[in-house]
Tab-separated table of C-alpha atoms in Angstrom:
chain	number	residue	atom	x	y	z
A	1	UNK	CA	21.323	-12.771	-2.979
A	2	UNK	CA	20.660	-15.602	-0.385
A	3	UNK	CA	19.834	-19.165	-1.377
A	4	UNK	CA	16.304	-18.608	-0.683
A	5	UNK	CA	16.425	-15.674	-3.352
A	6	UNK	CA	18.352	-17.518	-5.904
A	7	UNK	CA	15.621	-20.375	-5.568
A	8	UNK	CA	12.745	-17.777	-5.919
A	9	UNK	CA	14.424	-16.149	-8.918
A	10	UNK	CA	13.707	-19.244	-10.849
A	11	UNK	CA	10.245	-19.911	-9.613
A	12	UNK	CA	6.870	-18.036	-9.564
A	13	UNK	CA	4.377	-18.392	-6.729
A	14	UNK	CA	0.709	-18.418	-6.185
A	15	UNK	CA	-0.609	-16.514	-2.799
A	16	UNK	CA	-3.891	-14.846	-1.553
A	17	UNK	CA	-4.227	-11.568	-0.183
A	18	UNK	CA	-7.081	-10.605	1.802
A	19	UNK	CA	-8.405	-7.252	2.813
A	20	UNK	CA	-11.388	-5.622	4.697
A	21	UNK	CA	-11.471	-2.040	5.180
A	22	UNK	CA	-13.166	0.613	6.766
A	23	UNK	CA	-16.195	0.354	4.940
A	24	UNK	CA	-17.150	-3.002	6.242
A	25	UNK	CA	-18.720	-4.175	3.296
A	26	UNK	CA	-17.084	-7.331	2.974
A	27	UNK	CA	-13.943	-9.538	2.348
A	28	UNK	CA	-11.529	-8.843	-0.637
A	29	UNK	CA	-9.804	-11.864	-1.884
A	30	UNK	CA	-7.259	-11.747	-4.595
A	31	UNK	CA	-5.093	-14.531	-5.921
A	32	UNK	CA	-2.029	-13.472	-7.654
A	33	UNK	CA	0.855	-15.067	-9.117
A	34	UNK	CA	4.281	-13.374	-8.118
A	35	UNK	CA	7.477	-13.770	-10.121
A	36	UNK	CA	11.218	-12.488	-8.757
A	37	UNK	CA	12.741	-12.971	-5.539
A	38	UNK	CA	11.531	-10.131	-2.762
A	39	UNK	CA	13.875	-7.127	-2.889
A	40	UNK	CA	13.900	-6.884	-6.585
A	41	UNK	CA	11.150	-5.633	-9.255
A	42	UNK	CA	8.695	-8.379	-8.981
A	43	UNK	CA	5.869	-9.166	-11.248
A	44	UNK	CA	2.501	-9.486	-9.595
A	45	UNK	CA	-0.132	-10.935	-11.760
A	46	UNK	CA	-3.935	-10.733	-10.618
A	47	UNK	CA	-5.412	-14.336	-11.456
A	48	UNK	CA	-8.695	-14.127	-10.161
A	49	UNK	CA	-10.432	-11.674	-7.436
A	50	UNK	CA	-13.882	-12.268	-5.262
A	51	UNK	CA	-15.256	-10.244	-2.752
A	52	UNK	CA	-17.602	-11.987	-0.278
A	53	UNK	CA	-20.074	-9.534	1.385
A	54	UNK	CA	-20.530	-9.786	5.205
A	55	UNK	CA	-23.328	-11.440	6.235
A	56	UNK	CA	-25.865	-8.937	8.301
A	57	UNK	CA	-25.165	-10.100	11.727
A	58	UNK	CA	-21.698	-9.885	11.203
A	59	UNK	CA	-21.368	-6.346	9.515
A	60	UNK	CA	-23.517	-5.144	12.605
A	61	UNK	CA	-20.868	-6.873	14.983
A	62	UNK	CA	-18.041	-5.033	13.513
A	63	UNK	CA	-19.753	-1.709	13.439
A	64	UNK	CA	-20.908	-1.979	16.907
A	65	UNK	CA	-17.524	-2.952	18.238
A	66	UNK	CA	-16.242	0.223	16.654
A	67	UNK	CA	-17.465	1.846	19.886
A	68	UNK	CA	-14.813	1.085	22.718
A	69	UNK	CA	-17.543	0.891	25.117
A	70	UNK	CA	-19.248	-1.879	23.254
A	71	UNK	CA	-16.215	-3.837	22.726
A	72	UNK	CA	-15.549	-5.874	25.710
A	73	UNK	CA	-13.071	-8.381	25.797
A	74	UNK	CA	-15.478	-11.411	25.237
A	75	UNK	CA	-17.201	-9.904	22.144
A	76	UNK	CA	-13.630	-8.772	20.563
A	77	UNK	CA	-12.114	-12.128	21.066
A	78	UNK	CA	-15.303	-14.039	19.745
A	79	UNK	CA	-15.371	-11.830	16.607
A	80	UNK	CA	-11.539	-12.239	16.125
A	81	UNK	CA	-12.138	-15.953	15.608
A	82	UNK	CA	-15.350	-15.533	13.562
A	83	UNK	CA	-13.667	-13.374	11.238
A	84	UNK	CA	-10.923	-16.072	10.918
A	85	UNK	CA	-13.384	-18.376	9.918
A	86	UNK	CA	-14.792	-16.110	7.354
A	87	UNK	CA	-11.512	-15.043	5.937
A	88	UNK	CA	-10.686	-18.571	5.647
A	89	UNK	CA	-13.812	-19.369	3.553
A	90	UNK	CA	-12.951	-16.336	1.429
A	91	UNK	CA	-9.283	-17.490	0.669
A	92	UNK	CA	-10.794	-20.969	-0.254
A	93	UNK	CA	-13.663	-19.784	-2.445
A	94	UNK	CA	-11.220	-17.491	-4.641
A	95	UNK	CA	-8.861	-20.465	-4.788
A	96	UNK	CA	-11.448	-22.498	-6.142
A	97	UNK	CA	-12.778	-20.043	-8.517
A	98	UNK	CA	-9.213	-19.922	-10.022
A	99	UNK	CA	-9.332	-23.738	-10.572
A	100	UNK	CA	-6.364	-24.177	-8.048
A	101	UNK	CA	-6.429	-26.050	-4.890
A	102	UNK	CA	-5.019	-25.116	-1.465
A	103	UNK	CA	-2.012	-27.299	-1.972
A	104	UNK	CA	-0.931	-24.727	-4.921
A	105	UNK	CA	-0.950	-21.682	-2.421
A	106	UNK	CA	2.206	-20.696	-1.011
A	107	UNK	CA	1.000	-18.295	1.542
A	108	UNK	CA	-2.119	-16.002	2.584
A	109	UNK	CA	-1.480	-12.375	3.205
A	110	UNK	CA	-4.232	-10.811	5.497
A	111	UNK	CA	-4.800	-7.222	6.624
A	112	UNK	CA	-7.792	-8.554	8.765
A	113	UNK	CA	-10.254	-5.790	10.110
A	114	UNK	CA	-9.378	-2.764	11.941
A	115	UNK	CA	-11.227	-2.263	15.134
A	116	UNK	CA	-9.448	0.494	16.538
A	117	UNK	CA	-6.177	2.419	15.389
A	118	UNK	CA	-4.059	4.693	18.048
A	119	UNK	CA	-1.058	5.726	16.023
A	120	UNK	CA	-0.262	8.903	17.969
A	121	UNK	CA	1.958	8.071	21.307
A	122	UNK	CA	0.481	8.451	24.540
A	123	UNK	CA	2.922	8.577	27.341
A	124	UNK	CA	2.570	6.435	30.327
A	125	UNK	CA	4.944	6.025	32.835
A	126	UNK	CA	7.776	7.039	30.475
A	127	UNK	CA	6.642	4.663	27.595
A	128	UNK	CA	5.518	6.202	24.374
A	129	UNK	CA	2.495	3.706	23.780
A	130	UNK	CA	0.866	3.280	20.056
A	131	UNK	CA	-1.305	0.658	19.604
A	132	UNK	CA	-3.808	-0.948	17.155
A	133	UNK	CA	-6.562	-3.671	17.192
A	134	UNK	CA	-6.733	-6.043	13.997
A	135	UNK	CA	-8.922	-9.144	14.156
A	136	UNK	CA	-9.414	-11.766	11.819
A	137	UNK	CA	-7.408	-14.563	13.629
A	138	UNK	CA	-4.458	-15.702	11.401
A	139	UNK	CA	-3.737	-19.095	13.078
A	140	UNK	CA	-7.794	-19.879	12.476
A	141	UNK	CA	-6.808	-18.971	8.665
A	142	UNK	CA	-3.983	-21.037	8.502
A	143	UNK	CA	-5.831	-23.849	10.260
A	144	UNK	CA	-8.659	-24.338	7.915
A	145	UNK	CA	-6.995	-23.607	4.710
A	146	UNK	CA	-3.930	-25.654	5.567
A	147	UNK	CA	-1.854	-22.651	4.467
A	148	UNK	CA	0.490	-20.363	6.348
A	149	UNK	CA	-1.119	-17.058	6.671
A	150	UNK	CA	0.746	-13.558	7.775
A	151	UNK	CA	-1.534	-10.963	9.561
A	152	UNK	CA	-1.456	-8.391	11.841
A	153	UNK	CA	0.915	-6.264	9.927
A	154	UNK	CA	0.516	-2.836	11.756
A	155	UNK	CA	2.354	-3.646	14.965
A	156	UNK	CA	5.752	-4.098	13.911
A	157	UNK	CA	5.885	-0.610	12.436
A	158	UNK	CA	4.332	0.991	15.568
A	159	UNK	CA	6.609	-0.749	17.745
A	160	UNK	CA	9.402	1.083	15.539
A	161	UNK	CA	7.849	4.482	16.411
A	162	UNK	CA	5.725	4.561	13.278
A	163	UNK	CA	1.930	5.211	12.655
A	164	UNK	CA	1.308	1.595	11.334
A	165	UNK	CA	-0.149	3.223	8.273
A	166	UNK	CA	-0.662	3.600	5.431
A	167	UNK	CA	1.007	0.121	4.454
A	168	UNK	CA	0.062	-0.043	0.869
A	169	UNK	CA	2.488	2.625	-0.338
A	170	UNK	CA	5.392	0.025	-0.170
A	171	UNK	CA	3.876	-1.938	-3.179
A	172	UNK	CA	2.753	1.014	-5.036
A	173	UNK	CA	6.332	2.010	-5.329
A	174	UNK	CA	7.567	-1.467	-6.330
A	175	UNK	CA	4.763	-1.936	-8.874
A	176	UNK	CA	3.997	1.885	-10.216
A	177	UNK	CA	7.142	3.741	-9.898
A	178	UNK	CA	8.137	5.693	-13.255
A	179	UNK	CA	11.574	7.333	-14.277
A	180	UNK	CA	9.953	10.527	-15.825
A	181	UNK	CA	6.519	11.179	-14.198
A	182	UNK	CA	5.394	11.897	-10.705
A	183	UNK	CA	2.495	9.831	-9.751
A	184	UNK	CA	-0.061	10.165	-6.997
A	185	UNK	CA	-1.945	7.230	-6.118
A	186	UNK	CA	-5.062	8.119	-4.421
A	187	UNK	CA	-7.256	4.908	-2.787
A	188	UNK	CA	-10.695	6.312	-1.814
A	189	UNK	CA	-12.179	3.456	0.664
A	190	UNK	CA	-13.566	4.345	3.752
A	191	UNK	CA	-10.658	6.718	4.338
A	192	UNK	CA	-8.739	8.506	1.397
A	193	UNK	CA	-5.097	8.050	1.250
A	194	UNK	CA	-2.548	9.232	-1.103
A	195	UNK	CA	0.761	7.986	-2.077
A	196	UNK	CA	3.464	10.431	-3.588
A	197	UNK	CA	5.992	8.462	-5.881
A	198	UNK	CA	8.251	11.328	-7.391
A	199	UNK	CA	9.744	10.625	-10.760
A	200	UNK	CA	12.882	8.207	-10.821
A	201	UNK	CA	12.550	8.197	-6.987
A	202	UNK	CA	14.354	5.859	-4.435
A	203	UNK	CA	12.112	4.056	-1.679
A	204	UNK	CA	12.956	6.467	0.834
A	205	UNK	CA	11.653	9.470	-1.331
A	206	UNK	CA	8.233	7.945	-1.443
A	207	UNK	CA	5.876	9.647	1.116
A	208	UNK	CA	2.178	8.896	1.738
A	209	UNK	CA	-0.575	9.862	4.299
A	210	UNK	CA	-4.466	9.662	4.841
A	211	UNK	CA	-5.959	12.892	3.235
A	212	UNK	CA	-9.260	12.454	5.171
A	213	UNK	CA	-12.590	10.754	4.560
A	214	UNK	CA	-13.258	8.693	1.343
A	215	UNK	CA	-16.366	7.032	1.271
A	216	UNK	CA	-16.833	6.806	5.018
A	217	UNK	CA	-18.951	9.894	5.777
A	218	UNK	CA	-20.956	9.477	2.625
A	219	UNK	CA	-21.839	5.964	3.717
A	220	UNK	CA	-22.622	7.041	7.150
A	221	UNK	CA	-25.016	9.862	6.036
A	222	UNK	CA	-26.999	7.613	3.379
A	223	UNK	CA	-27.149	4.914	5.998
A	224	UNK	CA	-28.701	7.202	8.730
A	225	UNK	CA	-30.952	9.052	6.071
A	226	UNK	CA	-32.438	6.256	4.792
A	227	UNK	CA	-32.562	4.494	8.056
A	228	UNK	CA	-30.352	1.287	6.998
A	229	UNK	CA	-32.296	0.791	3.633
A	230	UNK	CA	-29.228	1.923	2.023
A	231	UNK	CA	-25.689	1.727	2.946
A	232	UNK	CA	-23.959	3.436	0.243
A	233	UNK	CA	-24.793	6.330	-2.588
A	234	UNK	CA	-24.663	3.963	-5.505
A	235	UNK	CA	-23.734	5.619	-8.521
A	236	UNK	CA	-23.655	8.892	-6.960
A	237	UNK	CA	-27.563	9.105	-7.512
A	238	UNK	CA	-28.219	11.091	-4.430
A	239	UNK	CA	-25.577	13.644	-4.764
A	240	UNK	CA	-26.114	14.176	-8.094
A	241	UNK	CA	-29.577	15.233	-7.195
A	242	UNK	CA	-28.401	17.997	-4.621
A	243	UNK	CA	-26.215	20.676	-4.538
A	244	UNK	CA	-23.067	21.064	-1.960
A	245	UNK	CA	-23.416	23.802	0.455
A	246	UNK	CA	-20.328	26.089	0.192
A	247	UNK	CA	-20.912	27.473	3.789
A	248	UNK	CA	-21.028	24.101	5.398
A	249	UNK	CA	-18.204	22.968	3.191
A	250	UNK	CA	-16.057	25.701	4.441
A	251	UNK	CA	-16.717	24.835	8.033
A	252	UNK	CA	-16.139	21.218	7.678
A	253	UNK	CA	-12.513	22.013	5.948
A	254	UNK	CA	-11.751	23.609	9.289
A	255	UNK	CA	-10.964	20.326	10.920
A	256	UNK	CA	-7.452	20.227	12.428
A	257	UNK	CA	-6.731	17.165	10.806
A	258	UNK	CA	-6.386	18.573	7.291
A	259	UNK	CA	-3.621	20.914	8.482
A	260	UNK	CA	-1.632	18.443	10.423
A	261	UNK	CA	1.905	17.794	9.587
A	262	UNK	CA	2.975	14.572	8.216
A	263	UNK	CA	3.353	11.517	8.917
A	264	UNK	CA	-0.394	11.166	9.628
A	265	UNK	CA	-3.324	8.704	9.583
A	266	UNK	CA	-6.921	8.697	10.735
A	267	UNK	CA	-9.695	6.320	10.727
A	268	UNK	CA	-13.295	5.936	12.401
A	269	UNK	CA	-12.014	7.311	15.592
A	270	UNK	CA	-12.248	10.695	13.950
A	271	UNK	CA	-14.623	10.419	10.978
A	272	UNK	CA	-17.174	7.728	12.369
A	273	UNK	CA	-20.436	7.772	14.393
A	274	UNK	CA	-19.810	10.873	16.261
A	275	UNK	CA	-18.747	12.716	13.580
A	276	UNK	CA	-22.018	11.720	11.243
A	277	UNK	CA	-24.130	12.931	14.304
A	278	UNK	CA	-22.483	16.260	13.718
A	279	UNK	CA	-23.366	16.397	10.139
A	280	UNK	CA	-27.109	15.704	10.722
A	281	UNK	CA	-27.119	18.376	13.410
A	282	UNK	CA	-25.445	20.647	10.545
A	283	UNK	CA	-28.224	19.505	8.201
A	284	UNK	CA	-30.902	21.207	10.316
A	285	UNK	CA	-28.612	24.014	11.196
A	286	UNK	CA	-28.166	24.905	7.502
A	287	UNK	CA	-31.447	23.839	6.235
A	288	UNK	CA	-30.183	21.150	3.768
A	289	UNK	CA	-32.312	18.590	1.987
A	290	UNK	CA	-31.137	15.080	2.082
A	291	UNK	CA	-29.447	15.056	-1.272
A	292	UNK	CA	-27.996	18.306	-0.654
A	293	UNK	CA	-26.150	16.907	2.557
A	294	UNK	CA	-24.866	13.964	0.764
A	295	UNK	CA	-23.465	16.303	-1.977
A	296	UNK	CA	-21.682	18.199	0.581
A	297	UNK	CA	-19.900	15.571	1.957
A	298	UNK	CA	-19.096	14.040	-1.218
A	299	UNK	CA	-17.473	17.106	-2.171
A	300	UNK	CA	-15.801	17.409	1.079
A	301	UNK	CA	-13.910	14.062	0.075
A	302	UNK	CA	-12.875	15.932	-3.456
A	303	UNK	CA	-11.837	18.954	-1.473
A	304	UNK	CA	-9.831	17.328	1.029
A	305	UNK	CA	-7.613	15.503	-1.490
A	306	UNK	CA	-7.090	18.746	-3.533
A	307	UNK	CA	-6.134	20.562	-0.241
A	308	UNK	CA	-3.862	17.621	0.404
A	309	UNK	CA	-1.981	18.139	-2.819
A	310	UNK	CA	-1.599	21.853	-1.790
A	311	UNK	CA	-0.415	21.505	1.424
A	312	UNK	CA	2.049	18.617	1.252
A	313	UNK	CA	2.851	17.797	-2.175
A	314	UNK	CA	2.840	20.748	-4.650
A	315	UNK	CA	5.493	22.593	-3.418
A	316	UNK	CA	8.024	19.601	-3.539
A	317	UNK	CA	6.886	17.715	-6.417
A	318	UNK	CA	4.468	18.784	-9.280
A	319	UNK	CA	2.619	15.810	-10.002
A	320	UNK	CA	1.525	14.411	-13.709
A	321	UNK	CA	-1.124	11.677	-12.850
A	322	UNK	CA	-3.233	10.906	-9.923
A	323	UNK	CA	-4.371	7.434	-10.194
A	324	UNK	CA	-7.718	6.503	-8.085
A	325	UNK	CA	-8.702	3.188	-6.614
A	326	UNK	CA	-11.081	2.162	-3.895
A	327	UNK	CA	-14.881	2.016	-4.194
A	328	UNK	CA	-14.867	5.686	-4.577
A	329	UNK	CA	-13.534	5.364	-8.313
A	330	UNK	CA	-17.249	3.844	-8.952
A	331	UNK	CA	-18.807	7.072	-7.781
A	332	UNK	CA	-19.283	9.137	-11.029
A	333	UNK	CA	-20.092	12.387	-9.033
A	334	UNK	CA	-16.769	11.781	-6.855
A	335	UNK	CA	-14.781	11.346	-9.779
A	336	UNK	CA	-16.123	14.417	-11.954
A	337	UNK	CA	-15.567	16.457	-8.704
A	338	UNK	CA	-11.946	15.343	-8.488
A	339	UNK	CA	-11.095	15.712	-12.062
A	340	UNK	CA	-12.143	19.345	-11.797
A	341	UNK	CA	-10.297	19.845	-8.680
A	342	UNK	CA	-7.223	18.524	-9.794
A	343	UNK	CA	-7.278	19.951	-13.516
A	344	UNK	CA	-7.059	23.404	-11.902
A	345	UNK	CA	-3.755	22.222	-10.535
A	346	UNK	CA	-2.287	20.728	-13.670
A	347	UNK	CA	-2.823	16.992	-12.711
A	348	UNK	CA	-4.630	14.359	-14.720
A	349	UNK	CA	-7.030	12.010	-13.036
A	350	UNK	CA	-7.417	8.379	-14.083
A	351	UNK	CA	-8.933	5.489	-12.511
A	352	UNK	CA	-7.402	1.799	-12.147
A	353	UNK	CA	-9.696	0.670	-14.702
A	354	UNK	CA	-8.598	3.261	-16.930
A	355	UNK	CA	-5.196	1.764	-16.777
A	356	UNK	CA	-6.216	-1.957	-17.194
A	357	UNK	CA	-5.836	-2.631	-13.410
A	358	UNK	CA	-8.686	-3.587	-10.782
A	359	UNK	CA	-9.736	-1.236	-7.877
A	360	UNK	CA	-11.451	-3.688	-5.904
A	361	UNK	CA	-8.377	-5.886	-5.729
A	362	UNK	CA	-5.385	-3.283	-5.335
A	363	UNK	CA	-5.123	-3.393	-1.605
A	364	UNK	CA	-5.616	-7.218	-1.180
A	365	UNK	CA	-2.944	-7.807	-3.833
A	366	UNK	CA	-1.046	-5.596	-1.905
A	367	UNK	CA	-0.918	-7.533	1.447
A	368	UNK	CA	-0.095	-10.722	-0.565
A	369	UNK	CA	3.101	-8.900	-1.638
A	370	UNK	CA	3.769	-7.864	1.657
A	371	UNK	CA	3.503	-11.306	3.147
A	372	UNK	CA	5.949	-12.288	0.430
A	373	UNK	CA	8.511	-9.855	1.950
A	374	UNK	CA	7.549	-11.051	5.454
A	375	UNK	CA	8.187	-14.881	4.679
A	376	UNK	CA	11.654	-13.614	3.179
A	377	UNK	CA	12.496	-11.665	6.159
A	378	UNK	CA	12.737	-8.538	4.174
A	379	UNK	CA	11.722	-5.217	5.193
A	380	UNK	CA	8.268	-4.058	4.029
A	381	UNK	CA	7.549	-0.657	5.530
A	382	UNK	CA	8.745	2.667	4.295
A	383	UNK	CA	9.779	4.680	7.255
A	384	UNK	CA	9.360	8.061	5.553
A	385	UNK	CA	5.564	7.298	5.292
A	386	UNK	CA	4.803	5.851	8.448
A	387	UNK	CA	7.255	7.756	10.601
A	388	UNK	CA	9.261	4.491	12.098
A	389	UNK	CA	12.630	4.912	13.157
A	390	UNK	CA	13.918	2.207	10.924
A	391	UNK	CA	12.514	-0.292	8.297
A	392	UNK	CA	11.182	-3.608	9.925
A	393	UNK	CA	9.572	-6.702	8.774
A	394	UNK	CA	5.945	-6.540	9.206
A	395	UNK	CA	3.514	-9.411	9.761
A	396	UNK	CA	2.876	-12.323	12.182
A	397	UNK	CA	3.104	-15.501	10.754
A	398	UNK	CA	0.588	-18.431	11.773
A	399	UNK	CA	1.989	-21.774	10.352
A	400	UNK	CA	-0.541	-24.439	8.788
A	401	UNK	CA	-0.209	-27.934	10.086
A	402	UNK	CA	1.198	-29.141	6.534
A	403	UNK	CA	4.295	-27.270	6.724
A	404	UNK	CA	6.202	-26.195	3.605
A	405	UNK	CA	3.859	-23.879	2.478
A	406	UNK	CA	6.153	-21.648	0.459
A	407	UNK	CA	7.873	-24.117	-1.788
A	408	UNK	CA	4.648	-26.407	-2.283
A	409	UNK	CA	3.199	-23.008	-3.902
A	410	UNK	CA	6.312	-22.593	-5.870
A	411	UNK	CA	6.070	-23.025	-9.791
A	412	UNK	CA	8.800	-23.576	-12.152
């Protein structure tokens, strides 16, 4: 154990985690208290959480720049700094809500906003090129808050031959692993992703992957059908008024991504605007009502999760429990379908809230913990999950002007 680890073993520290996902609904800010040195079974306590919705103008700009043809250098550069300002405000807001001051915070870990993610190697002139674009400038966050910020986590894993995703399984292993039960942690954000934590496993036994669309297609279809009046199926109300079309569902499940081997990850590059266009064309072809189409894409999320368990997990590990987090866990139609789907496979389904946790805060908390490892110079990826050649330390450090951030946030 290093001198720094000995120091941290005797102290706890406050940190802020920031997250903006593929749903682009706002910035999640979680203020946590971390006890124990990185590399051990740390304890992480959620002190406070706040979601700061994006202003309409900002959200529209993010969505526009998902289209590479519109993502010109000047617009991406401007939005990178613009989001840095908003992320800093979100961090300061959750700190104030906690009754703390910036001087109490050791560091900020920020996922940023993904604009583009290309995890499959493209060979050019003998180089296997994998790349990703994460914006929300860490230097701006550090400058505005006076707190060191760790950001842009994915690129270090990709430089080591990994997919740069998913990253949260590292923290899920640290916080959720059990000796006697095999757990599945299913996040349903814009994209769905599953982490498999076998009973009594070591870190190298954990594996995870993106199951396919989470809320992305539901949100996309609802937004288009309502001409922007609604951006999500709140409470599953629209889906409950329709019936999933089995023919269209079978056709959609032929998407090659579902059968692609592990490791794998996906995003708007596959399940974005062009895919929603296809769904609206299928609506006409199959003669579906708006409610039927929303019910069908909701069932697609459910079916893709069950299919992922059958294809990639069940023969290796028989799971006891699937724990659902993310915005999808608040959709009762989706959750009811998922409980039925997994019950047929002998797997119980519970939400993070059923276990006393916070679905909204989970991923923001994860980036605070990942940043804790970055500052301790300890690897924070799982090569068995991302496909990287080796463990690496992810995250770029933007120092504040005040210095000594980590120690100033330490509590005896």
